[in-house]
Amino acid sequence: MKNFLSALFFVSLFFSCSPPKTEIDTSTLSPLDRLKAGNENFVSGHSMHPHETPDRIRELKKGQEPFVVLVSCSDSRVPPELIFDQGLGDVFSIRTAGNVIGDFELGSIEYAVEHLHCKLIVVLGHENCGAIQAYASSGNAEHSEEHNAEHSEDHIQSLINYIAAEEEEKMVPESQKTNIDTLVKANIVHGVNLLKSSTPILKPLFDKGELKIIGAYYDLDSGSVLFEK
């Protein structure tokens, strides 16, 4: 995504969702369809709460085989296993404020893909993200950098600086800099682009079609997850 017009068009048409359905057997579904079905269960109030038994705990002692890597925000309102109706051993979860991806997070994702053979990575942002709101309130990237120079031990500011440095955020026009929804979606796009271009592990697998990397957006009002088309 090299120019803002394509980025803005992308984030505006980036997501789709389906109305809630009744409970379905997810055993034969693809990883993405399994997530969608789980979210539909959650939204409809018919969560199945799979894989939460003592037998499942004992089964996992032999090893784990999660079917998805979920990169999501640490926000307490967005617990991945609950909103996707999954259980123990189903989700390899990476959670940071603003679902930002640094070296440690990237290493964890690579581990899940290379050693646990996950074929799907989802970067999940959400409505009213506090980290994005903090970035929007902080002003522009130059202000963030100046503040960080004065407060080198301010780790929250370092998080804001990370978001401010994202090319996708920089492409958002000044008139939209206070639109949290636009900024959240640009941040999701950044995470997806970062992972698609990450070498030496993720990019080759993505380019060969052996790994799917998509973005998603969680609606706090409905509980629905809107996935990248």
Short mmCIF file of N, CA, C and O in Angstrom, two decimals, residues 184-229:
data_model
loop_
_atom_site.label_atom_id
_atom_site.label_comp_id
_atom_site.label_asym_id
_atom_site.label_seq_id
_atom_site.Cartn_x
_atom_site.Cartn_y
_atom_site.Cartn_z
N VAL A 184 -7.63 3.15 14.17
CA VAL A 184 -7.59 1.73 14.58
C VAL A 184 -7.41 0.85 13.36
O VAL A 184 -6.59 -0.08 13.35
N LYS A 185 -8.18 1.12 12.31
CA LYS A 185 -8.11 0.28 11.11
C LYS A 185 -6.78 0.44 10.39
O LYS A 185 -6.24 -0.53 9.84
N ALA A 186 -6.22 1.66 10.40
CA ALA A 186 -4.89 1.85 9.82
C ALA A 186 -3.85 1.05 10.60
O ALA A 186 -2.91 0.48 10.02
N ASN A 187 -4.01 0.99 11.91
CA ASN A 187 -3.10 0.22 12.76
C ASN A 187 -3.20 -1.28 12.46
O ASN A 187 -2.20 -2.00 12.47
N ILE A 188 -4.41 -1.75 12.21
CA ILE A 188 -4.60 -3.15 11.84
C ILE A 188 -3.89 -3.45 10.53
O ILE A 188 -3.19 -4.46 10.39
N VAL A 189 -4.09 -2.56 9.56
CA VAL A 189 -3.44 -2.73 8.26
C VAL A 189 -1.92 -2.78 8.43
O VAL A 189 -1.24 -3.59 7.78
N HIS A 190 -1.40 -1.93 9.31
CA HIS A 190 0.05 -1.95 9.56
C HIS A 190 0.50 -3.32 10.05
O HIS A 190 1.50 -3.86 9.57
N GLY A 191 -0.23 -3.87 11.03
CA GLY A 191 0.15 -5.18 11.56
C GLY A 191 0.14 -6.26 10.50
O GLY A 191 1.05 -7.10 10.43
N VAL A 192 -0.87 -6.24 9.65
CA VAL A 192 -0.97 -7.22 8.57
C VAL A 192 0.19 -7.05 7.59
O VAL A 192 0.86 -8.03 7.21
N ASN A 193 0.47 -5.82 7.18
CA ASN A 193 1.55 -5.56 6.23
C ASN A 193 2.90 -5.96 6.81
O ASN A 193 3.76 -6.53 6.11
N LEU A 194 3.10 -5.65 8.09
CA LEU A 194 4.36 -6.01 8.75
C LEU A 194 4.59 -7.51 8.71
O LEU A 194 5.68 -7.99 8.37
N LEU A 195 3.56 -8.28 9.04
CA LEU A 195 3.71 -9.73 9.08
C LEU A 195 3.88 -10.33 7.69
O LEU A 195 4.66 -11.27 7.49
N LYS A 196 3.17 -9.78 6.71
CA LYS A 196 3.30 -10.29 5.34
C LYS A 196 4.69 -10.07 4.77
O LYS A 196 5.12 -10.82 3.88
N SER A 197 5.39 -9.06 5.26
CA SER A 197 6.71 -8.74 4.72
C SER A 197 7.84 -9.21 5.63
O SER A 197 9.02 -8.94 5.36
N SER A 198 7.50 -9.92 6.71
CA SER A 198 8.50 -10.31 7.69
C SER A 198 9.33 -11.52 7.21
O SER A 198 8.78 -12.57 6.87
N THR A 199 10.63 -11.34 7.20
CA THR A 199 11.54 -12.42 6.84
C THR A 199 12.34 -12.83 8.08
O THR A 199 12.45 -12.05 9.03
N PRO A 200 12.86 -14.04 8.12
CA PRO A 200 12.92 -15.02 7.04
C PRO A 200 11.79 -16.05 7.02
O PRO A 200 11.74 -16.88 6.12
N ILE A 201 10.86 -15.99 7.97
CA ILE A 201 9.90 -17.09 8.11
C ILE A 201 8.55 -16.80 7.47
O ILE A 201 8.03 -17.59 6.66
N LEU A 202 7.94 -15.67 7.82
CA LEU A 202 6.54 -15.46 7.44
C LEU A 202 6.35 -15.12 5.97
O LEU A 202 5.46 -15.68 5.31
N LYS A 203 7.13 -14.21 5.43
CA LYS A 203 6.94 -13.77 4.05
C LYS A 203 7.03 -14.91 3.04
O LYS A 203 6.15 -15.03 2.16
N PRO A 204 8.04 -15.78 3.10
CA PRO A 204 8.09 -16.88 2.13
C PRO A 204 6.86 -17.78 2.19
O PRO A 204 6.34 -18.20 1.15
N LEU A 205 6.38 -18.06 3.39
CA LEU A 205 5.20 -18.91 3.53
C LEU A 205 3.95 -18.21 3.01
O LEU A 205 3.11 -18.83 2.34
N PHE A 206 3.83 -16.91 3.29
CA PHE A 206 2.69 -16.15 2.79
C PHE A 206 2.73 -16.08 1.27
O PHE A 206 1.71 -16.27 0.60
N ASP A 207 3.90 -15.80 0.71
CA ASP A 207 4.03 -15.68 -0.75
C ASP A 207 3.68 -16.99 -1.46
O ASP A 207 3.16 -16.98 -2.59
N LYS A 208 3.97 -18.11 -0.82
CA LYS A 208 3.67 -19.42 -1.42
C LYS A 208 2.23 -19.86 -1.16
O LYS A 208 1.82 -20.93 -1.61
N GLY A 209 1.48 -19.05 -0.42
CA GLY A 209 0.09 -19.40 -0.12
C GLY A 209 -0.05 -20.45 0.96
O GLY A 209 -1.13 -21.01 1.13
N GLU A 210 1.02 -20.68 1.71
CA GLU A 210 0.98 -21.69 2.78
C GLU A 210 0.58 -21.07 4.12
O GLU A 210 0.39 -21.80 5.10
N LEU A 211 0.49 -19.76 4.17
CA LEU A 211 0.14 -19.05 5.40
C LEU A 211 -0.81 -17.91 5.04
O LEU A 211 -0.54 -17.13 4.13
N LYS A 212 -1.91 -17.82 5.78
CA LYS A 212 -2.88 -16.74 5.57
C LYS A 212 -2.71 -15.72 6.69
O LYS A 212 -2.65 -16.10 7.87
N ILE A 213 -2.64 -14.44 6.31
CA ILE A 213 -2.49 -13.36 7.29
C ILE A 213 -3.56 -12.32 6.99
O ILE A 213 -3.56 -11.73 5.90
N ILE A 214 -4.48 -12.10 7.92
CA ILE A 214 -5.57 -11.15 7.67
C ILE A 214 -5.80 -10.26 8.89
O ILE A 214 -5.36 -10.56 10.00
N GLY A 215 -6.53 -9.18 8.67
CA GLY A 215 -6.91 -8.28 9.74
C GLY A 215 -8.37 -8.47 10.12
O GLY A 215 -9.17 -9.00 9.34
N ALA A 216 -8.72 -8.02 11.32
CA ALA A 216 -10.10 -8.11 11.79
C ALA A 216 -10.34 -6.99 12.80
O ALA A 216 -9.40 -6.46 13.40
N TYR A 217 -11.61 -6.66 12.97
CA TYR A 217 -12.01 -5.53 13.82
C TYR A 217 -13.16 -5.98 14.72
O TYR A 217 -14.16 -6.52 14.25
N TYR A 218 -12.99 -5.74 16.03
CA TYR A 218 -14.00 -6.15 17.00
C TYR A 218 -14.88 -4.97 17.37
O TYR A 218 -14.39 -3.92 17.80
N ASP A 219 -16.18 -5.16 17.21
CA ASP A 219 -17.18 -4.13 17.53
C ASP A 219 -17.64 -4.32 18.98
O ASP A 219 -18.25 -5.33 19.32
N LEU A 220 -17.34 -3.33 19.82
CA LEU A 220 -17.69 -3.43 21.24
C LEU A 220 -19.19 -3.41 21.48
O LEU A 220 -19.67 -3.93 22.49
N ASP A 221 -19.95 -2.81 20.58
CA ASP A 221 -21.39 -2.71 20.77
C ASP A 221 -22.10 -4.04 20.55
O ASP A 221 -22.99 -4.42 21.31
N SER A 222 -21.70 -4.74 19.49
CA SER A 222 -22.41 -5.98 19.12
C SER A 222 -21.66 -7.24 19.51
O SER A 222 -22.26 -8.31 19.63
N GLY A 223 -20.35 -7.15 19.70
CA GLY A 223 -19.55 -8.34 19.93
C GLY A 223 -19.12 -9.03 18.65
O GLY A 223 -18.43 -10.04 18.68
N SER A 224 -19.49 -8.45 17.51
CA SER A 224 -19.16 -9.06 16.22
C SER A 224 -17.72 -8.73 15.82
O SER A 224 -17.21 -7.65 16.09
N VAL A 225 -17.08 -9.69 15.19
CA VAL A 225 -15.77 -9.49 14.59
C VAL A 225 -15.96 -9.37 13.09
O VAL A 225 -16.56 -10.24 12.45
N LEU A 226 -15.45 -8.27 12.54
CA LEU A 226 -15.55 -8.02 11.11
C LEU A 226 -14.21 -8.34 10.48
O LEU A 226 -13.20 -7.72 10.85
N PHE A 227 -14.19 -9.31 9.58
CA PHE A 227 -12.95 -9.79 8.99
C PHE A 227 -12.63 -9.09 7.69
O PHE A 227 -13.53 -8.69 6.94
N GLU A 228 -11.34 -9.03 7.40
CA GLU A 228 -10.86 -8.56 6.10
C GLU A 228 -11.49 -9.39 5.00
O GLU A 228 -11.60 -10.60 5.11
N LYS A 229 -11.90 -8.75 3.92
CA LYS A 229 -12.47 -9.48 2.78
C LYS A 229 -11.39 -10.25 2.06
O LYS A 229 -10.25 -9.83 1.99
#
